[in-house]
Amino acid sequence: NNKKMTQEDQHPIVLISGGGPSGLLASILLSKISVSSVVVERSKELDGWGSKSYTLVLGDKGKSSLDRGGCLEAAHAACSERDFVFFFDGKTGDVKTLPKKSSALGFTRPSLVECLEKIARD
């Protein structure tokens, strides 16, 4: 059969390497435009980063990305608002605060991954 494939015949499937926050959000955003994706993760455990947890702080651009993916409301339940930047003076022990122009969302990596995994499964 020598039929040429048209754009309508093509249904791409995107392979996403990494099941962290970026990979999961990419999968969610692709599904919003009807593009199928497969996420592959190297870690053998569901939470391979649990012992190496760190904090992610999302500002306006990060919040906008979550909003485009329909994840912002769920993310608010899994985060803490960051309205200030704290400065600690190691010599004096003084702590100073500087208000942020707009609040940021603070997550542990596992909490953000868990939130995005739930949305990606639904």
N, CA, C and O atoms as a Tinker XYZ file with bonds, in Angstrom:
   488  protein
     1  N      0.837000   -1.172000    0.000000    73     2
     2  CA     0.000000    0.000000    0.000000    64     1     3
     3  C      0.888000    1.244000    0.000000    63     2     4     5
     4  O      1.685000    1.435000    0.918000    81     3
     5  N      0.759000    2.075000   -1.005000    73     3     6
     6  CA     1.586000    3.274000   -1.145000    64     5     7
     7  C      0.865000    4.547000   -0.733000    63     6     8     9
     8  O      1.225000    5.635000   -1.182000    81     7
     9  N     -0.132000    4.425000    0.103000    73     7    10
    10  CA    -0.887000    5.595000    0.531000    64     9    11
    11  C      0.016000    6.529000    1.340000    63    10    12    13
    12  O      0.712000    6.089000    2.256000    81    11
    13  N     -0.001000    7.812000    0.998000    73    11    14
    14  CA     0.768000    8.795000    1.752000    64    13    15
    15  C      0.005000    9.155000    3.019000    63    14    16    17
    16  O     -1.215000    9.317000    3.006000    81    15
    17  N      0.742000    9.274000    4.099000    73    15    18
    18  CA     0.109000    9.654000    5.354000    64    17    19
    19  C     -0.111000   11.149000    5.375000    63    18    20    21
    20  O      0.780000   11.931000    5.043000    81    19
    21  N     -1.296000   11.531000    5.766000    73    19    22
    22  CA    -1.602000   12.952000    5.919000    64    21    23
    23  C     -1.439000   13.313000    7.388000    63    22    24    25
    24  O     -1.279000   12.443000    8.244000    81    23
    25  N     -1.482000   14.598000    7.659000    73    23    26
    26  CA    -1.358000   15.048000    9.035000    64    25    27
    27  C     -2.491000   14.489000    9.892000    63    26    28    29
    28  O     -2.285000   14.201000   11.071000    81    27
    29  N     -3.680000   14.331000    9.318000    73    27    30
    30  CA    -4.808000   13.790000   10.061000    64    29    31
    31  C     -4.593000   12.328000   10.431000    63    30    32    33
    32  O     -5.146000   11.860000   11.427000    81    31
    33  N     -3.796000   11.592000    9.645000    73    31    34
    34  CA    -3.527000   10.183000    9.915000    64    33    35
    35  C     -2.497000    9.992000   11.031000    63    34    36    37
    36  O     -2.408000    8.915000   11.621000    81    35
    37  N     -1.743000   11.009000   11.308000    73    35    38
    38  CA    -0.652000   10.880000   12.274000    64    37    39
    39  C     -1.138000   11.191000   13.684000    63    38    40    41
    40  O     -1.789000   12.208000   13.923000    81    39
    41  N     -0.812000   10.306000   14.601000    73    39    42
    42  CA    -1.138000   10.494000   16.003000    64    41    43
    43  C      0.154000   10.311000   16.789000    63    42    44    45
    44  O      0.486000    9.199000   17.201000    81    43
    45  N      0.883000   11.409000   16.997000    73    43    46
    46  CA     2.185000   11.262000   17.657000    64    45    47
    47  C      2.051000   10.800000   19.104000    63    46    48    49
    48  O      1.085000   11.121000   19.797000    81    47
    49  N      3.025000   10.058000   19.521000    73    47    50
    50  CA     3.174000    9.692000   20.923000    64    49    51
    51  C      4.548000   10.202000   21.338000    63    50    52    53
    52  O      5.560000    9.855000   20.729000    81    51
    53  N      4.572000   11.021000   22.373000    73    51    54
    54  CA     5.809000   11.635000   22.833000    64    53    55
    55  C      6.368000   10.815000   23.989000    63    54    56    57
    56  O      5.643000   10.471000   24.922000    81    55
    57  N      7.647000   10.507000   23.925000    73    55    58
    58  CA     8.338000    9.806000   24.995000    64    57    59
    59  C      8.998000   10.855000   25.880000    63    58    60    61
    60  O      9.802000   11.658000   25.406000    81    59
    61  N      8.659000   10.847000   27.162000    73    59    62
    62  CA     9.214000   11.801000   28.120000    64    61    63
    63  C     10.137000   11.047000   29.054000    63    62    64    65
    64  O      9.729000   10.096000   29.720000    81    63
    65  N     11.378000   11.481000   29.096000    73    63    66
    66  CA    12.381000   10.832000   29.938000    64    65    67
    67  C     12.438000   11.545000   31.280000    63    66    68    69
    68  O     12.922000   12.672000   31.377000    81    67
    69  N     11.941000   10.879000   32.307000    73    67    70
    70  CA    11.983000   11.433000   33.651000    64    69    71
    71  C     10.597000   11.678000   34.205000    63    70    72    73
    72  O      9.804000   12.415000   33.619000    81    71
    73  N     10.308000   11.061000   35.332000    73    71    74
    74  CA     9.006000   11.192000   35.968000    64    73    75
    75  C      8.997000   12.182000   37.113000    63    74    76    77
    76  O      8.199000   12.056000   38.042000    81    75
    77  N      9.879000   13.169000   37.053000    73    75    78
    78  CA     9.883000   14.224000   38.063000    64    77    79
    79  C      8.841000   15.280000   37.733000    63    78    80    81
    80  O      8.023000   15.087000   36.833000    81    79
    81  N      8.863000   16.386000   38.448000    73    79    82
    82  CA     7.858000   17.423000   38.222000    64    81    83
    83  C      7.783000   17.919000   36.779000    63    82    84    85
    84  O      6.684000   18.102000   36.256000    81    83
    85  N      8.906000   18.138000   36.134000    73    83    86
    86  CA     8.888000   18.647000   34.757000    64    85    87
    87  C      8.331000   17.627000   33.785000    63    86    88    89
    88  O      7.528000   17.974000   32.919000    81    87
    89  N      8.742000   16.376000   33.914000    73    87    90
    90  CA     8.249000   15.337000   33.020000    64    89    91
    91  C      6.760000   15.098000   33.178000    63    90    92    93
    92  O      6.042000   14.935000   32.191000    81    91
    93  N      6.292000   15.076000   34.431000    73    91    94
    94  CA     4.866000   14.863000   34.670000    64    93    95
    95  C      4.040000   16.035000   34.161000    63    94    96    97
    96  O      2.987000   15.831000   33.557000    81    95
    97  N      4.505000   17.267000   34.400000    73    95    98
    98  CA     3.764000   18.433000   33.914000    64    97    99
    99  C      3.761000   18.462000   32.386000    63    98   100   101
   100  O      2.755000   18.830000   31.779000    81    99
   101  N      4.873000   18.079000   31.760000    73    99   102
   102  CA     4.907000   18.012000   30.293000    64   101   103
   103  C      3.855000   17.036000   29.780000    63   102   104   105
   104  O      3.169000   17.325000   28.800000    81   103
   105  N      3.722000   15.891000   30.428000    73   103   106
   106  CA     2.721000   14.911000   30.029000    64   105   107
   107  C      1.305000   15.466000   30.181000    63   106   108   109
   108  O      0.458000   15.271000   29.310000    81   107
   109  N      1.057000   16.155000   31.287000    73   107   110
   110  CA    -0.263000   16.746000   31.527000    64   109   111
   111  C     -0.573000   17.807000   30.465000    63   110   112   113
   112  O     -1.676000   17.838000   29.919000    81   111
   113  N      0.398000   18.672000   30.176000    73   111   114
   114  CA     0.179000   19.727000   29.176000    64   113   115
   115  C     -0.049000   19.143000   27.783000    63   114   116   117
   116  O     -0.884000   19.644000   27.031000    81   115
   117  N      0.687000   18.087000   27.436000    73   115   118
   118  CA     0.478000   17.438000   26.140000    64   117   119
   119  C     -0.919000   16.837000   26.046000    63   118   120   121
   120  O     -1.558000   16.906000   24.996000    81   119
   121  N     -1.390000   16.253000   27.134000    73   119   122
   122  CA    -2.730000   15.658000   27.100000    64   121   123
   123  C     -3.800000   16.725000   26.883000    63   122   124   125
   124  O     -4.853000   16.434000   26.315000    81   123
   125  N     -3.544000   17.959000   27.329000    73   123   126
   126  CA    -4.498000   19.057000   27.135000    64   125   127
   127  C     -4.673000   19.403000   25.657000    63   126   128   129
   128  O     -5.701000   19.953000   25.261000    81   127
   129  N     -3.659000   19.076000   24.836000    73   127   130
   130  CA    -3.770000   19.331000   23.393000    64   129   131
   131  C     -3.901000   18.017000   22.613000    63   130   132   133
   132  O     -3.588000   17.948000   21.425000    81   131
   133  N     -4.369000   16.986000   23.310000    73   131   134
   134  CA    -4.669000   15.673000   22.715000    64   133   135
   135  C     -3.459000   14.975000   22.112000    63   134   136   137
   136  O     -3.575000   14.279000   21.103000    81   135
   137  N     -2.302000   15.162000   22.730000    73   135   138
   138  CA    -1.098000   14.452000   22.297000    64   137   139
   139  C     -0.777000   13.414000   23.368000    63   138   140   141
   140  O     -0.611000   13.750000   24.541000    81   139
   141  N     -0.692000   12.162000   22.960000    73   139   142
   142  CA    -0.377000   11.074000   23.887000    64   141   143
   143  C      1.096000   11.114000   24.268000    63   142   144   145
   144  O      1.947000   11.537000   23.486000    81   143
   145  N      1.375000   10.666000   25.478000    73   143   146
   146  CA     2.766000   10.613000   25.905000    64   145   147
   147  C      2.975000    9.395000   26.805000    63   146   148   149
   148  O      2.039000    8.856000   27.395000    81   147
   149  N      4.230000    8.990000   26.883000    73   147   150
   150  CA     4.652000    7.920000   27.774000    64   149   151
   151  C      5.800000    8.493000   28.601000    63   150   152   153
   152  O      6.771000    9.017000   28.055000    81   151
   153  N      5.677000    8.386000   29.920000    73   151   154
   154  CA     6.725000    8.870000   30.815000    64   153   155
   155  C      7.524000    7.669000   31.302000    63   154   156   157
   156  O      6.955000    6.718000   31.838000    81   155
   157  N      8.837000    7.711000   31.117000    73   155   158
   158  CA     9.711000    6.661000   31.629000    64   157   159
   159  C     10.578000    7.248000   32.736000    63   158   160   161
   160  O     11.060000    8.378000   32.640000    81   159
   161  N     10.765000    6.455000   33.787000    73   159   162
   162  CA    11.529000    6.905000   34.947000    64   161   163
   163  C     12.580000    5.864000   35.285000    63   162   164   165
   164  O     12.288000    4.668000   35.309000    81   163
   165  N     13.775000    6.302000   35.540000    73   163   166
   166  CA    14.886000    5.406000   35.841000    64   165   167
   167  C     14.789000    4.820000   37.241000    63   166   168   169
   168  O     15.195000    3.679000   37.459000    81   167
   169  N     14.260000    5.576000   38.188000    73   167   170
   170  CA    14.194000    5.122000   39.569000    64   169   171
   171  C     13.306000    3.889000   39.698000    63   170   172   173
   172  O     12.224000    3.834000   39.114000    81   171
   173  N     13.757000    2.920000   40.451000    73   171   174
   174  CA    12.997000    1.691000   40.638000    64   173   175
   175  C     11.896000    1.857000   41.670000    63   174   176   177
   176  O     10.916000    1.112000   41.654000    81   175
   177  N     12.046000    2.829000   42.571000    73   175   178
   178  CA    11.058000    3.071000   43.607000    64   177   179
   179  C     10.191000    4.257000   43.206000    63   178   180   181
   180  O     10.625000    5.146000   42.473000    81   179
   181  N      8.952000    4.252000   43.703000    73   179   182
   182  CA     8.048000    5.348000   43.373000    64   181   183
   183  C      8.586000    6.685000   43.835000    63   182   184   185
   184  O      8.411000    7.693000   43.149000    81   183
   185  N      9.231000    6.712000   44.976000    73   183   186
   186  CA     9.778000    7.958000   45.493000    64   185   187
   187  C     11.276000    7.812000   45.686000    63   186   188   189
   188  O     11.768000    7.807000   46.814000    81   187
   189  N     11.989000    7.695000   44.594000    73   187   190
   190  CA    13.427000    7.517000   44.656000    64   189   191
   191  C     14.171000    8.695000   45.250000    63   190   192   193
   192  O     15.338000    8.572000   45.622000    81   191
   193  N     13.500000    9.848000   45.342000    73   191   194
   194  CA    14.151000   11.046000   45.870000    64   193   195
   195  C     13.799000   11.282000   47.330000    63   194   196   197
   196  O     14.230000   12.280000   47.909000    81   195
   197  N     13.027000   10.391000   47.938000    73   195   198
   198  CA    12.557000   10.613000   49.302000    64   197   199
   199  C     13.657000   10.931000   50.290000    63   198   200   201
   200  O     13.478000   11.783000   51.161000    81   199
   201  N     14.793000   10.261000   50.174000    73   199   202
   202  CA    15.882000   10.503000   51.117000    64   201   203
   203  C     16.734000   11.695000   50.700000    63   202   204   205
   204  O     17.612000   12.121000   51.449000    81   203
   205  N     16.483000   12.232000   49.518000    73   203   206
   206  CA    17.255000   13.367000   49.015000    64   205   207
   207  C     16.325000   14.552000   48.752000    63   206   208   209
   208  O     16.546000   15.337000   47.829000    81   207
   209  N     15.297000   14.667000   49.565000    73   207   210
   210  CA    14.285000   15.684000   49.345000    64   209   211
   211  C     14.881000   17.086000   49.393000    63   210   212   213
   212  O     15.778000   17.371000   50.187000    81   211
   213  N     14.382000   17.925000   48.559000    73   211   214
   214  CA    14.749000   19.322000   48.563000    64   213   215
   215  C     13.495000   20.131000   48.281000    63   214   216   217
   216  O     12.454000   19.574000   47.931000    81   215
   217  N     13.595000   21.424000   48.431000    73   215   218
   218  CA    12.440000   22.289000   48.269000    64   217   219
   219  C     12.449000   22.942000   46.897000    63   218   220   221
   220  O     13.483000   23.403000   46.415000    81   219
   221  N     11.284000   22.971000   46.287000    73   219   222
   222  CA    11.082000   23.684000   45.035000    64   221   223
   223  C     10.192000   24.880000   45.337000    63   222   224   225
   224  O      9.171000   24.742000   46.012000    81   223
   225  N     10.567000   26.037000   44.848000    73   223   226
   226  CA     9.753000   27.231000   45.032000    64   225   227
   227  C      9.373000   27.736000   43.654000    63   226   228   229
   228  O     10.232000   28.071000   42.838000    81   227
   229  N      8.065000   27.787000   43.407000    73   227   230
   230  CA     7.566000   28.230000   42.109000    64   229   231
   231  C      7.033000   29.650000   42.212000    63   230   232   233
   232  O      6.173000   29.952000   43.040000    81   231
   233  N      7.557000   30.508000   41.360000    73   231   234
   234  CA     7.079000   31.885000   41.277000    64   233   235
   235  C      5.967000   32.001000   40.250000    63   234   236   237
   236  O      5.257000   31.034000   39.974000    81   235
   237  N      5.824000   33.189000   39.688000    73   235   238
   238  CA     4.729000   33.449000   38.753000    64   237   239
   239  C      4.762000   32.548000   37.517000    63   238   240   241
   240  O      3.719000   32.060000   37.083000    81   239
   241  N      5.942000   32.325000   36.951000    73   239   242
   242  CA     6.028000   31.477000   35.754000    64   241   243
   243  C      5.685000   30.028000   36.071000    63   242   244   245
   244  O      4.986000   29.371000   35.299000    81   243
   245  N      6.171000   29.527000   37.200000    73   243   246
   246  CA     5.855000   28.159000   37.603000    64   245   247
   247  C      4.377000   27.985000   37.894000    63   246   248   249
   248  O      3.772000   26.985000   37.508000    81   247
   249  N      3.792000   28.976000   38.586000    73   247   250
   250  CA     2.357000   28.921000   38.873000    64   249   251
   251  C      1.551000   28.986000   37.581000    63   250   252   253
   252  O      0.525000   28.318000   37.458000    81   251
   253  N      2.003000   29.777000   36.623000    73   251   254
   254  CA     1.322000   29.870000   35.328000    64   253   255
   255  C      1.355000   28.529000   34.597000    63   254   256   257
   256  O      0.371000   28.141000   33.966000    81   255
   257  N      2.475000   27.825000   34.678000    73   255   258
   258  CA     2.585000   26.509000   34.044000    64   257   259
   259  C      1.626000   25.512000   34.685000    63   258   260   261
   260  O      0.963000   24.743000   33.989000    81   259
   261  N      1.557000   25.529000   36.008000    73   259   262
   262  CA     0.618000   24.644000   36.692000    64   261   263
   263  C     -0.818000   24.994000   36.333000    63   262   264   265
   264  O     -1.654000   24.105000   36.173000    81   263
   265  N     -1.106000   26.277000   36.208000    73   263   266
   266  CA    -2.453000   26.719000   35.853000    64   265   267
   267  C     -2.830000   26.239000   34.452000    63   266   268   269
   268  O     -3.948000   25.772000   34.236000    81   267
   269  N     -1.899000   26.352000   33.497000    73   267   270
   270  CA    -2.162000   25.874000   32.127000    64   269   271
   271  C     -2.439000   24.378000   32.107000    63   270   272   273
   272  O     -3.210000   23.897000   31.277000    81   271
   273  N     -1.817000   23.648000   33.011000    73   271   274
   274  CA    -2.034000   22.205000   33.087000    64   273   275
   275  C     -3.251000   21.819000   33.913000    63   274   276   277
   276  O     -3.552000   20.635000   34.064000    81   275
   277  N     -3.954000   22.819000   34.450000    73   275   278
   278  CA    -5.111000   22.530000   35.288000    64   277   279
   279  C     -4.717000   21.968000   36.646000    63   278   280   281
   280  O     -5.509000   21.274000   37.283000    81   279
   281  N     -3.504000   22.262000   37.091000    73   279   282
   282  CA    -2.952000   21.673000   38.317000    64   281   283
   283  C     -2.839000   22.665000   39.469000    63   282   284   285
   284  O     -2.521000   22.258000   40.587000    81   283
   285  N     -3.085000   23.938000   39.237000    73   283   286
   286  CA    -2.791000   24.949000   40.241000    64   285   287
   287  C     -3.616000   24.766000   41.510000    63   286   288   289
   288  O     -3.078000   24.877000   42.611000    81   287
   289  N     -4.890000   24.492000   41.378000    73   287   290
   290  CA    -5.742000   24.331000   42.561000    64   289   291
   291  C     -5.271000   23.155000   43.415000    63   290   292   293
   292  O     -5.167000   23.277000   44.635000    81   291
   293  N     -4.989000   22.028000   42.784000    73   291   294
   294  CA    -4.497000   20.861000   43.524000    64   293   295
   295  C     -3.133000   21.140000   44.136000    63   294   296   297
   296  O     -2.840000   20.676000   45.238000    81   295
   297  N     -2.296000   21.896000   43.431000    73   295   298
   298  CA    -0.965000   22.204000   43.938000    64   297   299
   299  C     -1.035000   23.061000   45.201000    63   298   300   301
   300  O     -0.211000   22.907000   46.103000    81   299
   301  N     -2.015000   23.961000   45.268000    73   299   302
   302  CA    -2.159000   24.792000   46.466000    64   301   303
   303  C     -2.370000   23.941000   47.712000    63   302   304   305
   304  O     -1.932000   24.316000   48.800000    81   303
   305  N     -3.029000   22.813000   47.563000    73   303   306
   306  CA    -3.276000   21.930000   48.712000    64   305   307
   307  C     -2.006000   21.210000   49.161000    63   306   308   309
   308  O     -1.917000   20.760000   50.303000    81   307
   309  N     -1.031000   21.103000   48.270000    73   307   310
   310  CA     0.193000   20.350000   48.575000    64   309   311
   311  C      1.385000   21.246000   48.904000    63   310   312   313
   312  O      2.491000   20.744000   49.105000    81   311
   313  N      1.180000   22.556000   48.962000    73   311   314
   314  CA     2.313000   23.469000   49.125000    64   313   315
   315  C      2.134000   24.369000   50.330000    63   314   316   317
   316  O      1.129000   24.303000   51.038000    81   315
   317  N      3.119000   25.201000   50.543000    73   315   318
   318  CA     2.998000   26.289000   51.508000    64   317   319
   319  C      3.291000   27.581000   50.759000    63   318   320   321
   320  O      4.172000   27.632000   49.900000    81   319
   321  N      2.544000   28.618000   51.097000    73   319   322
   322  CA     2.757000   29.918000   50.456000    64   321   323
   323  C      4.064000   30.523000   50.960000    63   322   324   325
   324  O      4.382000   30.438000   52.147000    81   323
   325  N      4.801000   31.120000   50.067000    73   323   326
   326  CA     6.048000   31.798000   50.429000    64   325   327
   327  C      5.870000   33.284000   50.127000    63   326   328   329
   328  O      5.986000   33.709000   48.977000    81   327
   329  N      5.588000   34.071000   51.170000    73   327   330
   330  CA     5.338000   35.496000   50.994000    64   329   331
   331  C      6.549000   36.364000   51.331000    63   330   332   333
   332  O      6.554000   37.562000   51.047000    81   331
   333  N      7.567000   35.768000   51.932000    73   331   334
   334  CA     8.742000   36.506000   52.354000    64   333   335
   335  C     10.011000   35.741000   51.988000    63   334   336   337
   336  O      9.995000   34.519000   51.840000    81   335
   337  N     11.092000   36.468000   51.847000    73   335   338
   338  CA    12.428000   35.883000   51.757000    64   337   339
   339  C     13.075000   36.164000   53.109000    63   338   340   341
   340  O     13.050000   37.298000   53.586000    81   339
   341  N     13.646000   35.149000   53.718000    73   339   342
   342  CA    14.275000   35.300000   55.025000    64   341   343
   343  C     15.793000   35.320000   54.864000    63   342   344   345
   344  O     16.365000   34.518000   54.127000    81   343
   345  N     16.421000   36.240000   55.560000    73   343   346
   346  CA    17.874000   36.351000   55.564000    64   345   347
   347  C     18.367000   36.101000   56.987000    63   346   348   349
   348  O     17.889000   36.721000   57.937000    81   347
   349  N     19.314000   35.201000   57.121000    73   347   350
   350  CA    19.871000   34.869000   58.421000    64   349   351
   351  C     21.313000   35.333000   58.464000    63   350   352   353
   352  O     22.124000   34.949000   57.621000    81   351
   353  N     21.631000   36.160000   59.448000    73   351   354
   354  CA    22.996000   36.645000   59.641000    64   353   355
   355  C     23.702000   35.666000   60.573000    63   354   356   357
   356  O     23.392000   35.599000   61.762000    81   355
   357  N     24.652000   34.909000   60.028000    73   355   358
   358  CA    25.356000   33.889000   60.796000    64   357   359
   359  C     26.201000   34.444000   61.932000    63   358   360   361
   360  O     26.468000   33.734000   62.902000    81   359
   361  N     26.621000   35.685000   61.832000    73   359   362
   362  CA    27.450000   36.281000   62.889000    64   361   363
   363  C     26.606000   36.765000   64.063000    63   362   364   365
   364  O     26.954000   36.543000   65.223000    81   363
   365  N     25.509000   37.420000   63.756000    73   363   366
   366  CA    24.696000   38.024000   64.823000    64   365   367
   367  C     23.499000   37.168000   65.206000    63   366   368   369
   368  O     22.951000   37.321000   66.298000    81   367
   369  N     23.093000   36.279000   64.329000    73   367   370
   370  CA    21.910000   35.477000   64.579000    64   369   371
   371  C     20.615000   36.192000   64.230000    63   370   372   373
   372  O     19.526000   35.651000   64.423000    81   371
   373  N     20.737000   37.407000   63.718000    73   371   374
   374  CA    19.548000   38.175000   63.331000    64   373   375
   375  C     18.881000   37.569000   62.104000    63   374   376   377
   376  O     19.550000   37.079000   61.193000    81   375
   377  N     17.559000   37.609000   62.096000    73   375   378
   378  CA    16.785000   37.173000   60.951000    64   377   379
   379  C     16.022000   38.383000   60.418000    63   378   380   381
   380  O     15.322000   39.064000   61.167000    81   379
   381  N     16.161000   38.638000   59.142000    73   379   382
   382  CA    15.448000   39.741000   58.502000    64   381   383
   383  C     14.533000   39.161000   57.438000    63   382   384   385
   384  O     14.833000   38.131000   56.835000    81   383
   385  N     13.427000   39.830000   57.218000    73   383   386
   386  CA    12.486000   39.373000   56.191000    64   385   387
   387  C     12.324000   40.458000   55.145000    63   386   388   389
   388  O     12.367000   41.652000   55.443000    81   387
   389  N     12.138000   40.016000   53.925000    73   387   390
   390  CA    11.880000   40.902000   52.801000    64   389   391
   391  C     10.626000   40.398000   52.111000    63   390   392   393
   392  O     10.623000   39.285000   51.585000    81   391
   393  N      9.551000   41.195000   52.099000    73   391   394
   394  CA     8.326000   40.732000   51.443000    64   393   395
   395  C      8.551000   40.511000   49.948000    63   394   396   397
   396  O      9.290000   41.253000   49.300000    81   395
   397  N      7.903000   39.482000   49.418000    73   395   398
   398  CA     7.981000   39.206000   47.981000    64   397   399
   399  C      6.905000   40.024000   47.276000    63   398   400   401
   400  O      5.867000   40.332000   47.863000    81   399
   401  N      7.155000   40.378000   46.011000    73   399   402
   402  CA     6.165000   41.129000   45.233000    64   401   403
   403  C      4.901000   40.303000   45.037000    63   402   404   405
   404  O      3.789000   40.823000   45.131000    81   403
   405  N      5.074000   39.033000   44.769000    73   403   406
   406  CA     3.927000   38.117000   44.685000    64   405   407
   407  C      4.325000   36.830000   45.394000    63   406   408   409
   408  O      5.496000   36.452000   45.412000    81   407
   409  N      3.338000   36.169000   45.974000    73   407   410
   410  CA     3.660000   34.971000   46.741000    64   409   411
   411  C      4.119000   33.854000   45.821000    63   410   412   413
   412  O      3.722000   33.771000   44.659000    81   411
   413  N      4.954000   33.013000   46.365000    73   411   414
   414  CA     5.446000   31.845000   45.640000    64   413   415
   415  C      4.893000   30.604000   46.321000    63   414   416   417
   416  O      4.401000   30.669000   47.448000    81   415
   417  N      4.976000   29.480000   45.633000    73   415   418
   418  CA     4.525000   28.214000   46.192000    64   417   419
   419  C      5.745000   27.367000   46.523000    63   418   420   421
   420  O      6.603000   27.144000   45.670000    81   419
   421  N      5.818000   26.900000   47.756000    73   419   422
   422  CA     6.937000   26.067000   48.187000    64   421   423
   423  C      6.496000   24.623000   48.353000    63   422   424   425
   424  O      5.497000   24.342000   49.015000    81   423
   425  N      7.242000   23.710000   47.751000    73   423   426
   426  CA     6.938000   22.274000   47.804000    64   425   427
   427  C      8.182000   21.510000   48.197000    63   426   428   429
   428  O      9.301000   21.965000   47.959000    81   427
   429  N      7.986000   20.342000   48.802000    73   427   430
   430  CA     9.067000   19.374000   48.789000    64   429   431
   431  C      8.929000   18.680000   47.435000    63   430   432   433
   432  O      7.828000   18.610000   46.890000    81   431
   433  N     10.000000   18.181000   46.901000    73   431   434
   434  CA     9.919000   17.516000   45.601000    64   433   435
   435  C      8.916000   16.361000   45.627000    63   434   436   437
   436  O      8.098000   16.246000   44.715000    81   435
   437  N      8.961000   15.494000   46.662000    73   435   438
   438  CA     7.992000   14.393000   46.672000    64   437   439
   439  C      6.533000   14.866000   46.701000    63   438   440   441
   440  O      5.672000   14.237000   46.085000    81   439
   441  N      6.245000   15.969000   47.409000    73   439   442
   442  CA     4.847000   16.419000   47.470000    64   441   443
   443  C      4.377000   16.934000   46.117000    63   442   444   445
   444  O      3.225000   16.712000   45.744000    81   443
   445  N      5.246000   17.618000   45.372000    73   443   446
   446  CA     4.855000   18.091000   44.046000    64   445   447
   447  C      4.699000   16.928000   43.081000    63   446   448   449
   448  O      3.755000   16.901000   42.292000    81   447
   449  N      5.611000   15.968000   43.134000    73   447   450
   450  CA     5.515000   14.783000   42.266000    64   449   451
   451  C      4.219000   14.031000   42.557000    63   450   452   453
   452  O      3.516000   13.630000   41.630000    81   451
   453  N      3.900000   13.839000   43.823000    73   451   454
   454  CA     2.676000   13.123000   44.194000    64   453   455
   455  C      1.439000   13.847000   43.658000    63   454   456   457
   456  O      0.520000   13.211000   43.144000    81   455
   457  N      1.419000   15.152000   43.775000    73   455   458
   458  CA     0.294000   15.950000   43.279000    64   457   459
   459  C      0.145000   15.797000   41.761000    63   458   460   461
   460  O     -0.958000   15.579000   41.261000    81   459
   461  N      1.255000   15.911000   41.035000    73   459   462
   462  CA     1.219000   15.812000   39.573000    64   461   463
   463  C      0.924000   14.389000   39.114000    63   462   464   465
   464  O      0.245000   14.201000   38.105000    81   463
   465  N      1.421000   13.379000   39.835000    73   463   466
   466  CA     1.124000   11.986000   39.475000    64   465   467
   467  C     -0.369000   11.730000   39.536000    63   466   468   469
   468  O     -0.931000   11.096000   38.643000    81   467
   469  N     -1.015000   12.220000   40.588000    73   467   470
   470  CA    -2.464000   12.018000   40.728000    64   469   471
   471  C     -3.210000   12.653000   39.556000    63   470   472   473
   472  O     -4.129000   12.043000   39.008000    81   471
   473  N     -2.835000   13.846000   39.173000    73   471   474
   474  CA    -3.505000   14.522000   38.045000    64   473   475
   475  C     -3.214000   13.787000   36.741000    63   474   476   477
   476  O     -4.110000   13.624000   35.913000    81   475
   477  N     -1.977000   13.342000   36.547000    73   475   478
   478  CA    -1.605000   12.648000   35.313000    64   477   479
   479  C     -2.365000   11.326000   35.173000    63   478   480   481
   480  O     -2.697000   10.917000   34.061000    81   479
   481  N     -2.641000   10.657000   36.299000    73   479   482
   482  CA    -3.385000    9.386000   36.242000    64   481   483
   483  C     -4.844000    9.585000   35.908000    63   482   484   485
   484  O     -5.461000    8.726000   35.280000    81   483
   485  N     -5.411000   10.723000   36.325000    73   483   486
   486  CA    -6.846000   10.973000   36.107000    64   485   487
   487  C     -7.181000   11.315000   34.702000    63   486   488
   488  O     -8.348000   11.548000   34.385000    81   487
